[in-house]
Short mmCIF file of C-alpha atoms in Angstrom, two decimals:
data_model
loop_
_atom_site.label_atom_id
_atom_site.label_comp_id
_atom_site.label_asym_id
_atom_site.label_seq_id
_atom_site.Cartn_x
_atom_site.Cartn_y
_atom_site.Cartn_z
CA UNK C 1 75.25 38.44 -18.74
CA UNK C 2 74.90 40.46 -21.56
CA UNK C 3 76.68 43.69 -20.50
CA UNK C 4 75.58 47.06 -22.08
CA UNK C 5 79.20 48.34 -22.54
CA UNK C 6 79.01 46.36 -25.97
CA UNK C 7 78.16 47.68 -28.39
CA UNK C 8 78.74 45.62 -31.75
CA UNK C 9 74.81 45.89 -32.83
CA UNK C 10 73.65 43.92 -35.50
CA UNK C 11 72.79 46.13 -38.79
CA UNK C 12 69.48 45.15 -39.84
CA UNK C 13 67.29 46.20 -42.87
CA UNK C 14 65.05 49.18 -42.62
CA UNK C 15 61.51 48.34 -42.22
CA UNK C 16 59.01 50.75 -44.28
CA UNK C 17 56.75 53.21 -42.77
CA UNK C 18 52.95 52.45 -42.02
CA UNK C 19 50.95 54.64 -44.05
CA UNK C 20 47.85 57.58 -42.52
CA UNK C 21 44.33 57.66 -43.22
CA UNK C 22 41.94 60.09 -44.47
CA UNK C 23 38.64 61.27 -43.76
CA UNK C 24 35.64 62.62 -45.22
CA UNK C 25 33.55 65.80 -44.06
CA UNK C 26 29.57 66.13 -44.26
CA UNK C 27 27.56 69.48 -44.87
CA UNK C 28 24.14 70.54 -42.56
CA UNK C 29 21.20 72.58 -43.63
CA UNK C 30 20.36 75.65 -42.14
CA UNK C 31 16.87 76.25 -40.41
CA UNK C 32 14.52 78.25 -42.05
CA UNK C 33 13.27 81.59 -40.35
CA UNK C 34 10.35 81.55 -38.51
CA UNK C 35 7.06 82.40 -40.35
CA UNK C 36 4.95 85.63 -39.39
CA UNK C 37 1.24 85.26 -37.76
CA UNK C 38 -1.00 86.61 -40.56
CA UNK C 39 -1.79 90.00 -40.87
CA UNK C 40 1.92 90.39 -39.94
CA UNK C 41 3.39 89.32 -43.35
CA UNK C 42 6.57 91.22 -44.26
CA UNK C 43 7.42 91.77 -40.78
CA UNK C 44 9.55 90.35 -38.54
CA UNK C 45 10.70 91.06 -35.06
CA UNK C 46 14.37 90.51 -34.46
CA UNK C 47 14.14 88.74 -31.62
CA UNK C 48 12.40 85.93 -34.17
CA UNK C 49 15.92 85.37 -35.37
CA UNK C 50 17.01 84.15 -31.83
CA UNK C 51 14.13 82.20 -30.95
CA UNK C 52 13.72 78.64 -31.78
CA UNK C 53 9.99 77.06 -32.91
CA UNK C 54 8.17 75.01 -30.30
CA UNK C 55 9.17 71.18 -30.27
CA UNK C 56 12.12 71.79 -32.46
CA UNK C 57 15.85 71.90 -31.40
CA UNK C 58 18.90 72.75 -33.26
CA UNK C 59 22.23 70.45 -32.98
CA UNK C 60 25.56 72.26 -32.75
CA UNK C 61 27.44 71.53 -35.47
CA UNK C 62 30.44 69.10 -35.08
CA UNK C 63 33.99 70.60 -34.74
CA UNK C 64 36.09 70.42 -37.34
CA UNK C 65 38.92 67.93 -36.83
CA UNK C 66 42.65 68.88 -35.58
CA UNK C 67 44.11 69.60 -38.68
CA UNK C 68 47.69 67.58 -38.63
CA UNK C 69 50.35 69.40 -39.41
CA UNK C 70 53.47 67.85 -41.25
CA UNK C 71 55.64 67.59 -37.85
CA UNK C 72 52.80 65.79 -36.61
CA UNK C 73 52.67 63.27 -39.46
CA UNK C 74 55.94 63.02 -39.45
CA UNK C 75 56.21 62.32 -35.63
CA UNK C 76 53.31 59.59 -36.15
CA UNK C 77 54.90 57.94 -39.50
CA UNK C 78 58.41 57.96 -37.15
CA UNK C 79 56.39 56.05 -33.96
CA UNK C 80 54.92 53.50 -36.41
CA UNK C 81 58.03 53.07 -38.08
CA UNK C 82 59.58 52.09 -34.63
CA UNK C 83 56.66 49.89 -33.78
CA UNK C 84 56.48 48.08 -36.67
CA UNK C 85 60.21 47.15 -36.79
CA UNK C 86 60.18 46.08 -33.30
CA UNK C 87 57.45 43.58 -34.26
CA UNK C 88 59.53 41.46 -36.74
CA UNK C 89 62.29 41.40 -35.18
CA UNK C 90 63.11 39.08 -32.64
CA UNK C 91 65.04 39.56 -29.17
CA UNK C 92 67.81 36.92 -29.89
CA UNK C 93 68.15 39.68 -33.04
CA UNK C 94 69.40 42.91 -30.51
CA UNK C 95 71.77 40.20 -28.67
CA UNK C 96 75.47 41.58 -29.48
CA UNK C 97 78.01 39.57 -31.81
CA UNK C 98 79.50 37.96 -28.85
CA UNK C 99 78.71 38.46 -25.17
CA UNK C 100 79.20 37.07 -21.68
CA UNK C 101 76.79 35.69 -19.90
CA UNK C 102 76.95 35.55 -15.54
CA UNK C 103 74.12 33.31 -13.88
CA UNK C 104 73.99 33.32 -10.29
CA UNK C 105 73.08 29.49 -8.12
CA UNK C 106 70.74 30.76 -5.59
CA UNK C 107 72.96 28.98 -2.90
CA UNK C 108 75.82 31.36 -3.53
CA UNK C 109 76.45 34.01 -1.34
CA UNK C 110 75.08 37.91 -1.06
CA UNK C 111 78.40 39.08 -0.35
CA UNK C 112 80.21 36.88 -3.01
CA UNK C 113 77.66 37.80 -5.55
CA UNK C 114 78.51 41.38 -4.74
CA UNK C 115 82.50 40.46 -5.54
CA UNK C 116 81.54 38.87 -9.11
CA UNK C 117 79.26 41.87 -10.09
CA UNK C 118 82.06 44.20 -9.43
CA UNK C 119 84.94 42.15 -10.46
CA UNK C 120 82.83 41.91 -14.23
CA UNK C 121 81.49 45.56 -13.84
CA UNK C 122 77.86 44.69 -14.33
CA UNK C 123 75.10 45.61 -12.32
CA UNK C 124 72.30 42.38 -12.93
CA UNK C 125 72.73 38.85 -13.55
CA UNK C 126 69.64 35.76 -13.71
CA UNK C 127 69.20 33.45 -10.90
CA UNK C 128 69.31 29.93 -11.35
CA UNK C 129 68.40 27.27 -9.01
CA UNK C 130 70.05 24.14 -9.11
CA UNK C 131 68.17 22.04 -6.69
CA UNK C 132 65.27 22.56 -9.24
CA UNK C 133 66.83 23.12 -12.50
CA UNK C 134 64.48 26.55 -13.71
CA UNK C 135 64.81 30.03 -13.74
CA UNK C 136 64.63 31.47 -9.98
CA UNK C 137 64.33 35.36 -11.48
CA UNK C 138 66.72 38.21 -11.89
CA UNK C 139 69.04 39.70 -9.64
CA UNK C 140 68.96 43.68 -9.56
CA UNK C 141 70.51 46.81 -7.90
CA UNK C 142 66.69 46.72 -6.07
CA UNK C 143 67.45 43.20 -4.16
CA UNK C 144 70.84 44.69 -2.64
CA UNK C 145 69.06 47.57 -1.63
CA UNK C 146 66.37 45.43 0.18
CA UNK C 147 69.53 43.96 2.08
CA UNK C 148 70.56 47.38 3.02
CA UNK C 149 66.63 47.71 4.13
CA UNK C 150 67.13 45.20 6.14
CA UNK C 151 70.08 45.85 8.14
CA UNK C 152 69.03 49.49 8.84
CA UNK C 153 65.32 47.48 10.40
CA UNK C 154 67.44 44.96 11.65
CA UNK C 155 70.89 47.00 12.87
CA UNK C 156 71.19 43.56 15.60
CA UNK C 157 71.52 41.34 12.49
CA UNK C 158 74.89 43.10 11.22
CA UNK C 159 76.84 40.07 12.02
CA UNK C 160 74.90 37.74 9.71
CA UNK C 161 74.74 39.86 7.00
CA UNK C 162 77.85 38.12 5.10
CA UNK C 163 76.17 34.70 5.98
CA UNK C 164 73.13 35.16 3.61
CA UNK C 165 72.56 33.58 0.43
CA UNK C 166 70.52 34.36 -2.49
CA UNK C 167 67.85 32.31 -1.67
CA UNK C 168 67.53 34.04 1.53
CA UNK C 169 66.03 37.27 -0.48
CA UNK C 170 62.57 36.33 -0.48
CA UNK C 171 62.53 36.19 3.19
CA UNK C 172 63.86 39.50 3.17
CA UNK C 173 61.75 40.63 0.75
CA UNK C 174 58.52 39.70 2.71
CA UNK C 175 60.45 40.95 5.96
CA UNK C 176 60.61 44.77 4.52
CA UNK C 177 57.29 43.94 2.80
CA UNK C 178 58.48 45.00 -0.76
CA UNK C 179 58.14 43.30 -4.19
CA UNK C 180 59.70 40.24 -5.12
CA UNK C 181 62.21 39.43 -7.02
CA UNK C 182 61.14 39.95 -10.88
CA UNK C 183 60.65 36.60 -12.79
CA UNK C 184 59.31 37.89 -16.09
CA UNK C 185 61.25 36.24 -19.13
CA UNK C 186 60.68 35.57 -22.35
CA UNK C 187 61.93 33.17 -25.27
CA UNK C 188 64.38 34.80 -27.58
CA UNK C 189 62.69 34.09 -30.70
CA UNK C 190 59.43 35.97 -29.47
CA UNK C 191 58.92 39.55 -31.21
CA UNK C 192 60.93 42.37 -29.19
CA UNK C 193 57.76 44.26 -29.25
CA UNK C 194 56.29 41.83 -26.74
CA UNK C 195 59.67 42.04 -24.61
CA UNK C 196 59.62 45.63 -24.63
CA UNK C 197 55.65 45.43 -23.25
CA UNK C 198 56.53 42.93 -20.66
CA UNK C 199 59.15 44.90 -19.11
CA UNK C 200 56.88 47.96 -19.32
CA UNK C 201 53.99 45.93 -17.14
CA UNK C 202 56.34 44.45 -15.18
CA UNK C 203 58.69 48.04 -14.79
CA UNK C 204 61.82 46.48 -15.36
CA UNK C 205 64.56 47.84 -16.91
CA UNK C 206 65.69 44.32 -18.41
CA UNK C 207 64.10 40.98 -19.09
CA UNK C 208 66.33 37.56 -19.40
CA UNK C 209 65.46 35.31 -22.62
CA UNK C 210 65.08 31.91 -21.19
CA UNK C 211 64.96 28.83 -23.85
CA UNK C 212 64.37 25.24 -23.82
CA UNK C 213 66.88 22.76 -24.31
CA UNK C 214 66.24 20.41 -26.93
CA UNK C 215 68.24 17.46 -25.20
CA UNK C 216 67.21 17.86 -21.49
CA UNK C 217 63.42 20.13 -22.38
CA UNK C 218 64.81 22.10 -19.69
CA UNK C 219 64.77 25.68 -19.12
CA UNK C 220 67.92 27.50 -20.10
CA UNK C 221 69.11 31.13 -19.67
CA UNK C 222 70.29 32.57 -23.39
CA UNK C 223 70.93 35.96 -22.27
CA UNK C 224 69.21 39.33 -20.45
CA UNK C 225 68.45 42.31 -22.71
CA UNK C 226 68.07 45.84 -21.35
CA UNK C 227 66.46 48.81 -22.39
CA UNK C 228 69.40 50.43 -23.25
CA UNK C 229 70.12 47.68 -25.62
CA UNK C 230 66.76 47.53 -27.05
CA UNK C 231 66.38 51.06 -27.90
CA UNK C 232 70.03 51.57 -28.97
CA UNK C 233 69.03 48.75 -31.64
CA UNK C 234 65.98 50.58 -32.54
CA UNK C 235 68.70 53.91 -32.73
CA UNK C 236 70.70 52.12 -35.04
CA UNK C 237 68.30 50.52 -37.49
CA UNK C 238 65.40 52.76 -38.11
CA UNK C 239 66.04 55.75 -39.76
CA UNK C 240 62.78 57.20 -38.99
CA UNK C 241 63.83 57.92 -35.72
CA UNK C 242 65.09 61.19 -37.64
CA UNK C 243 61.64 62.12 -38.26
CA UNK C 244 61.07 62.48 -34.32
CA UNK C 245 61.00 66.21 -34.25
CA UNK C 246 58.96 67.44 -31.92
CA UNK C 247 60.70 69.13 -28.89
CA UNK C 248 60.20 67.30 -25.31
CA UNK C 249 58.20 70.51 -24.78
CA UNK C 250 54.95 69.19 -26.20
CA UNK C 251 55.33 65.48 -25.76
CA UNK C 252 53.90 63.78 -22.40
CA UNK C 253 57.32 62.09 -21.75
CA UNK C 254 59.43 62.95 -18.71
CA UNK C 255 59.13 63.51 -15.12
CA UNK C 256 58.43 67.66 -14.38
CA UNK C 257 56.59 67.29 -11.41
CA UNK C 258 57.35 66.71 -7.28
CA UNK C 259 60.88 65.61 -8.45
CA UNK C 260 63.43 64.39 -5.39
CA UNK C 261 66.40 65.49 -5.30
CA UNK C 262 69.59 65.79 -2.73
CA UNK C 263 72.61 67.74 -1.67
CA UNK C 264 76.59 66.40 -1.82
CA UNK C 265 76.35 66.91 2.14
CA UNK C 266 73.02 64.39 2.22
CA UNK C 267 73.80 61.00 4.29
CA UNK C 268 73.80 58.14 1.07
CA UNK C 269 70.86 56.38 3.61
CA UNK C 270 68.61 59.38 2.86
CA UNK C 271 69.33 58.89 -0.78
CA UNK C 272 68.73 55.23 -0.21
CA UNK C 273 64.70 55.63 1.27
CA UNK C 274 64.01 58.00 -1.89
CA UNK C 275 64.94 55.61 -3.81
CA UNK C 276 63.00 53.36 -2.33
CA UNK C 277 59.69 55.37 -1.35
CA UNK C 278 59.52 56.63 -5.08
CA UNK C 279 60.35 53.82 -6.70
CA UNK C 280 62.82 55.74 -8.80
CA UNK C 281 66.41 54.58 -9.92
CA UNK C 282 68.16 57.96 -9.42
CA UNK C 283 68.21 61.48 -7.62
CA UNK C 284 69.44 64.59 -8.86
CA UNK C 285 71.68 66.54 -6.69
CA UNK C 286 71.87 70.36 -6.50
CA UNK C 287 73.95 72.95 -5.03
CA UNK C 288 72.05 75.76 -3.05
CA UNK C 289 71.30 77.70 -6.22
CA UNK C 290 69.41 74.37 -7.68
CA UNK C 291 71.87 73.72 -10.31
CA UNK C 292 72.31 70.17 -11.13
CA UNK C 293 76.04 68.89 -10.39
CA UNK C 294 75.58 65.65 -10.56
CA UNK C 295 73.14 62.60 -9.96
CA UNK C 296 72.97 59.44 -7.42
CA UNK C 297 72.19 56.39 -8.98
CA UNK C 298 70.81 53.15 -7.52
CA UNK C 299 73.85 51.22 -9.09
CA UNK C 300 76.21 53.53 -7.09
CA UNK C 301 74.98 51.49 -3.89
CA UNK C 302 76.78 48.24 -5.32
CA UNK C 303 80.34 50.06 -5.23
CA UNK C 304 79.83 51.10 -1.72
CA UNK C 305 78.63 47.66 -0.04
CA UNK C 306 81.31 45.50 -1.90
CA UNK C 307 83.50 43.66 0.55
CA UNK C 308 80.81 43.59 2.53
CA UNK C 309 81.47 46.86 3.87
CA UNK C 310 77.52 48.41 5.14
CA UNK C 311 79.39 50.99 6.98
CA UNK C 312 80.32 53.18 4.10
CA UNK C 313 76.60 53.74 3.71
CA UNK C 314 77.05 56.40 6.43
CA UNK C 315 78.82 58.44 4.01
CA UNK C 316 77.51 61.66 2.26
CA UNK C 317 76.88 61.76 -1.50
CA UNK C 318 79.50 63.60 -2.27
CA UNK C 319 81.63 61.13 -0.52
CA UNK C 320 80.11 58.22 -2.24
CA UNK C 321 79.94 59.26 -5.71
CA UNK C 322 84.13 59.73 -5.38
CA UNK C 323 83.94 55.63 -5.60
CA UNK C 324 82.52 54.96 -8.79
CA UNK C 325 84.63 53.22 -10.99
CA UNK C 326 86.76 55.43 -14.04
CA UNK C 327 84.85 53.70 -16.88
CA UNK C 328 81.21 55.87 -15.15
CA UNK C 329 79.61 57.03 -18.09
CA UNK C 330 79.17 60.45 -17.30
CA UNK C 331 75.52 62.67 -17.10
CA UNK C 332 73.88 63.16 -19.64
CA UNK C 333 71.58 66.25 -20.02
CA UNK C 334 69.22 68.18 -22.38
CA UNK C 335 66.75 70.98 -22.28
CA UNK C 336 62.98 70.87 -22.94
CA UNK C 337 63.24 72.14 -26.18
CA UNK C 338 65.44 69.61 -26.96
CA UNK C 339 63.67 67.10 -30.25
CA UNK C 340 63.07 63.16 -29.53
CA UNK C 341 65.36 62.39 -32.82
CA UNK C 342 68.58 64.03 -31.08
CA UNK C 343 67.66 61.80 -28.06
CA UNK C 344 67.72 58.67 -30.30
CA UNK C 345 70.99 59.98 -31.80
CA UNK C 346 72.46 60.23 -28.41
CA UNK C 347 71.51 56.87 -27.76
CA UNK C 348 73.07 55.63 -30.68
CA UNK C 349 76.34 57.23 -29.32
CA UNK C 350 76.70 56.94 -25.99
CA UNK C 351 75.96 54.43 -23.52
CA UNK C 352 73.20 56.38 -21.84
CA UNK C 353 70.28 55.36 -18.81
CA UNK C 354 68.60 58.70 -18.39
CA UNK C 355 68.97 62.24 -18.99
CA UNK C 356 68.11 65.24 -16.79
CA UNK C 357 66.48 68.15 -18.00
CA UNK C 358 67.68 71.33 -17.39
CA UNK C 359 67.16 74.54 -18.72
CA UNK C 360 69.73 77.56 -19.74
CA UNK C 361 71.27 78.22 -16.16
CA UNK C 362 71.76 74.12 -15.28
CA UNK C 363 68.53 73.84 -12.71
CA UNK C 364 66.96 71.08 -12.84
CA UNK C 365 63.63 70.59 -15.05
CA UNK C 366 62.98 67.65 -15.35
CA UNK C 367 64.12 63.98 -15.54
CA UNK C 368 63.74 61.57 -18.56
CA UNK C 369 64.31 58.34 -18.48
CA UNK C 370 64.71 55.00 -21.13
CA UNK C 371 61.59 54.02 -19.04
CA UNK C 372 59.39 56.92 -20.24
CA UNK C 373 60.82 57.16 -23.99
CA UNK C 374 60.28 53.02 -24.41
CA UNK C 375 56.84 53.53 -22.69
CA UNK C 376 56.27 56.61 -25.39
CA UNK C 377 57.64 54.68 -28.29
CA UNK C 378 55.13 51.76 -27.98
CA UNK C 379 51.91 53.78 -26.66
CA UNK C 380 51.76 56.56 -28.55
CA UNK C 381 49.52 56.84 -30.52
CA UNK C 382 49.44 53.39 -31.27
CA UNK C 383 45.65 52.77 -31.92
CA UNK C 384 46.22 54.44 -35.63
CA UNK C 385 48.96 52.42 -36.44
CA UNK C 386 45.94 50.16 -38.89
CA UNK C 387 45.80 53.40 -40.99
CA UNK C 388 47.22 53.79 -44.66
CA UNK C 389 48.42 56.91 -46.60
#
């Protein structure tokens, strides 16, 4: 699989900036005063300046429009920019120099699929079955978790646990009644605009590319991009990410809201159902004062279950998170006021999946995630991307 710790992007040509539009303004006559009975001419009653003739109405006149300042033009020249770039370029084009690529047979093992995703310190990998030759899907953090579902439904199945196979997941899956495994794909030569808007209708985090062999006509697995990768590329190549400058403050990206969160002394399990119930990939955990100290992340389940080993998931958090590997990236964090073109930078840096939002004592804000800046990047304002400067 294509594994996110590389990170020898290809350095593309800057594409150029959509234009704006303009707009034109109209002017409205004013009503003329009412006109005296006779024998009253020269005189008028003030109240005649409030009241309206019989059969006649007046229309309000139309606001003016929202005068856009240059941080908002800038901000919408920036998000077109991005848009536009993503739609000529291709997803083989964000594919790495050279990669390594880890497709699972359904047949194999849970347990020894575990072992491999450890062993290459990657968290996904596609699913391939053999009896069939196509694409069976990909396989995520989510599907181990469903295992983990399972056994805590099932505690009498323990034992058979290490006996299941990959193609044993949809069983599970409709078991624990949860969705199945994700099958979106895509061909690599398709624009990366529609990969990005597949994995946002889909929600996944990564889509494979999946080709056709010109010998066999076959389906074949190329490689899986992530959103990491894709918006690292964008980070890289589009220099108008630098003219993203309004603070997180007044952009509707983020999560501020009923946010879950956990303590070091919280049993992993616990952690495990928010996960689940909120459909969220990650859960902030505070100390008694609400400052942030660190953060539980669906990928931390794999290092606790390898080996086959379901009874470490009776552990606390602070327990668990002592077993991630020395290569963890670390938490990453900013504060509300914090501008989407020092996000991008960060991006461009570091190998990054989220950051939490905090504010000038470390409690927790917010949480923002690739998820809700990709989702931004290609929404946004996107029906005046057809206007010119």
């Amino acid at each position: 699989m294509a594994d996110e710790a590389e990170d020898d992007l290809k350095k593309l040509p800057t594409v150029a900036a959509p234009g704006d539009g303009g707009g034109g303004g109209g002017s409205q006559k004013m009503a003329s005063p009412p006109v005296e009975p006779a024998g009253h001419e020269g005189f008028v009653q003030p109240s005649s300046y409030l009241r309206r003739p019989r059969g006649q109405s007046r229309a309000m006149p139309p606001l003016p429009p929202k005068q856009e300042t240059a941080v908002d033009r800038d901000q919408r020249r920036g998000l077109q920019s991005i848009r536009a770039f993503l739609k000529v370029r291709t997803s083989y084009d964000v594919l790495p120099l050279s990669f390594r690529l880890i497709v699972f047979d359904t047949s194999l093992l849970v347990k020894k699929s575990l072992a491999i995703l450890n062993q290459n310190g990657i968290v996904s990998a596609p699913l391939w079955d053999s009896k069939t030759s196509t694409f069976a899907g990909l396989l995520t953090t989510s599907d181990y978790i469903n295992v983990i579902q399972y056994y805590c439904l099932h505690p009498e199945e323990m034992s058979r646990i290490d006996q299941f196979r990959l193609n044993s997941l949809r069983a599970i899956e409709k078991d624990i009644n949860v969705t199945p495994i994700e099958t979106v794909s895509i061909h690599p030569l398709r624009p990366l605009y529609e990969a990005c808007r597949r994995m946002l209708e889909s929600r996944a985090r990564r889509i494979p590319l999946v080709d056709i062999d010109d010998e066999t006509r076959r389906a074949m697995v190329v490689s899986v991009v992530t959103q990491y990768r894709i918006l690292k590329f964008v980070a890289v190549n589009v220099i108008e990410t630098q003219l993203l400058r309004k603070p997180l403050r007044h952009l509707n990206l983020g999560t501020y809201k009923n946010l879950e969160t956990a303590k070091m002394e919280t049993p992993v399990l616990e952690v495990i159902q928010q996960l689940v119930h909120q459909n969220i990939s990650s859960v902030p955990i505070l100390n008694s004062d609400g400052v942030v100290v660190n953060v539980f992340e669906a990928v931390d389940v794999i290092a606790l279950i390898k080996g086959s080993v379901y009874e470490e998931l009776n552990l606390s958090v602070g327990e668990a998170l002592q077993k991630r590997s020395d290569d963890f990236p670390g938490i990453y964090t900013c504060s509300i006021d914090d501008r989407l073109d020092t996000i991008f930078d960060t991006i461009r840096k570091s190998r990054v999946h989220r950051f939490v939002v905090i504010d000038e004592q470390n409690r927790l804000v917010g949480m923002l995630t690739l998820s809700d800046i990709l989702e931004y990047v290609l929404l946004e304002g996107e029906g005046d991307d057809s206007k010119q400067e």
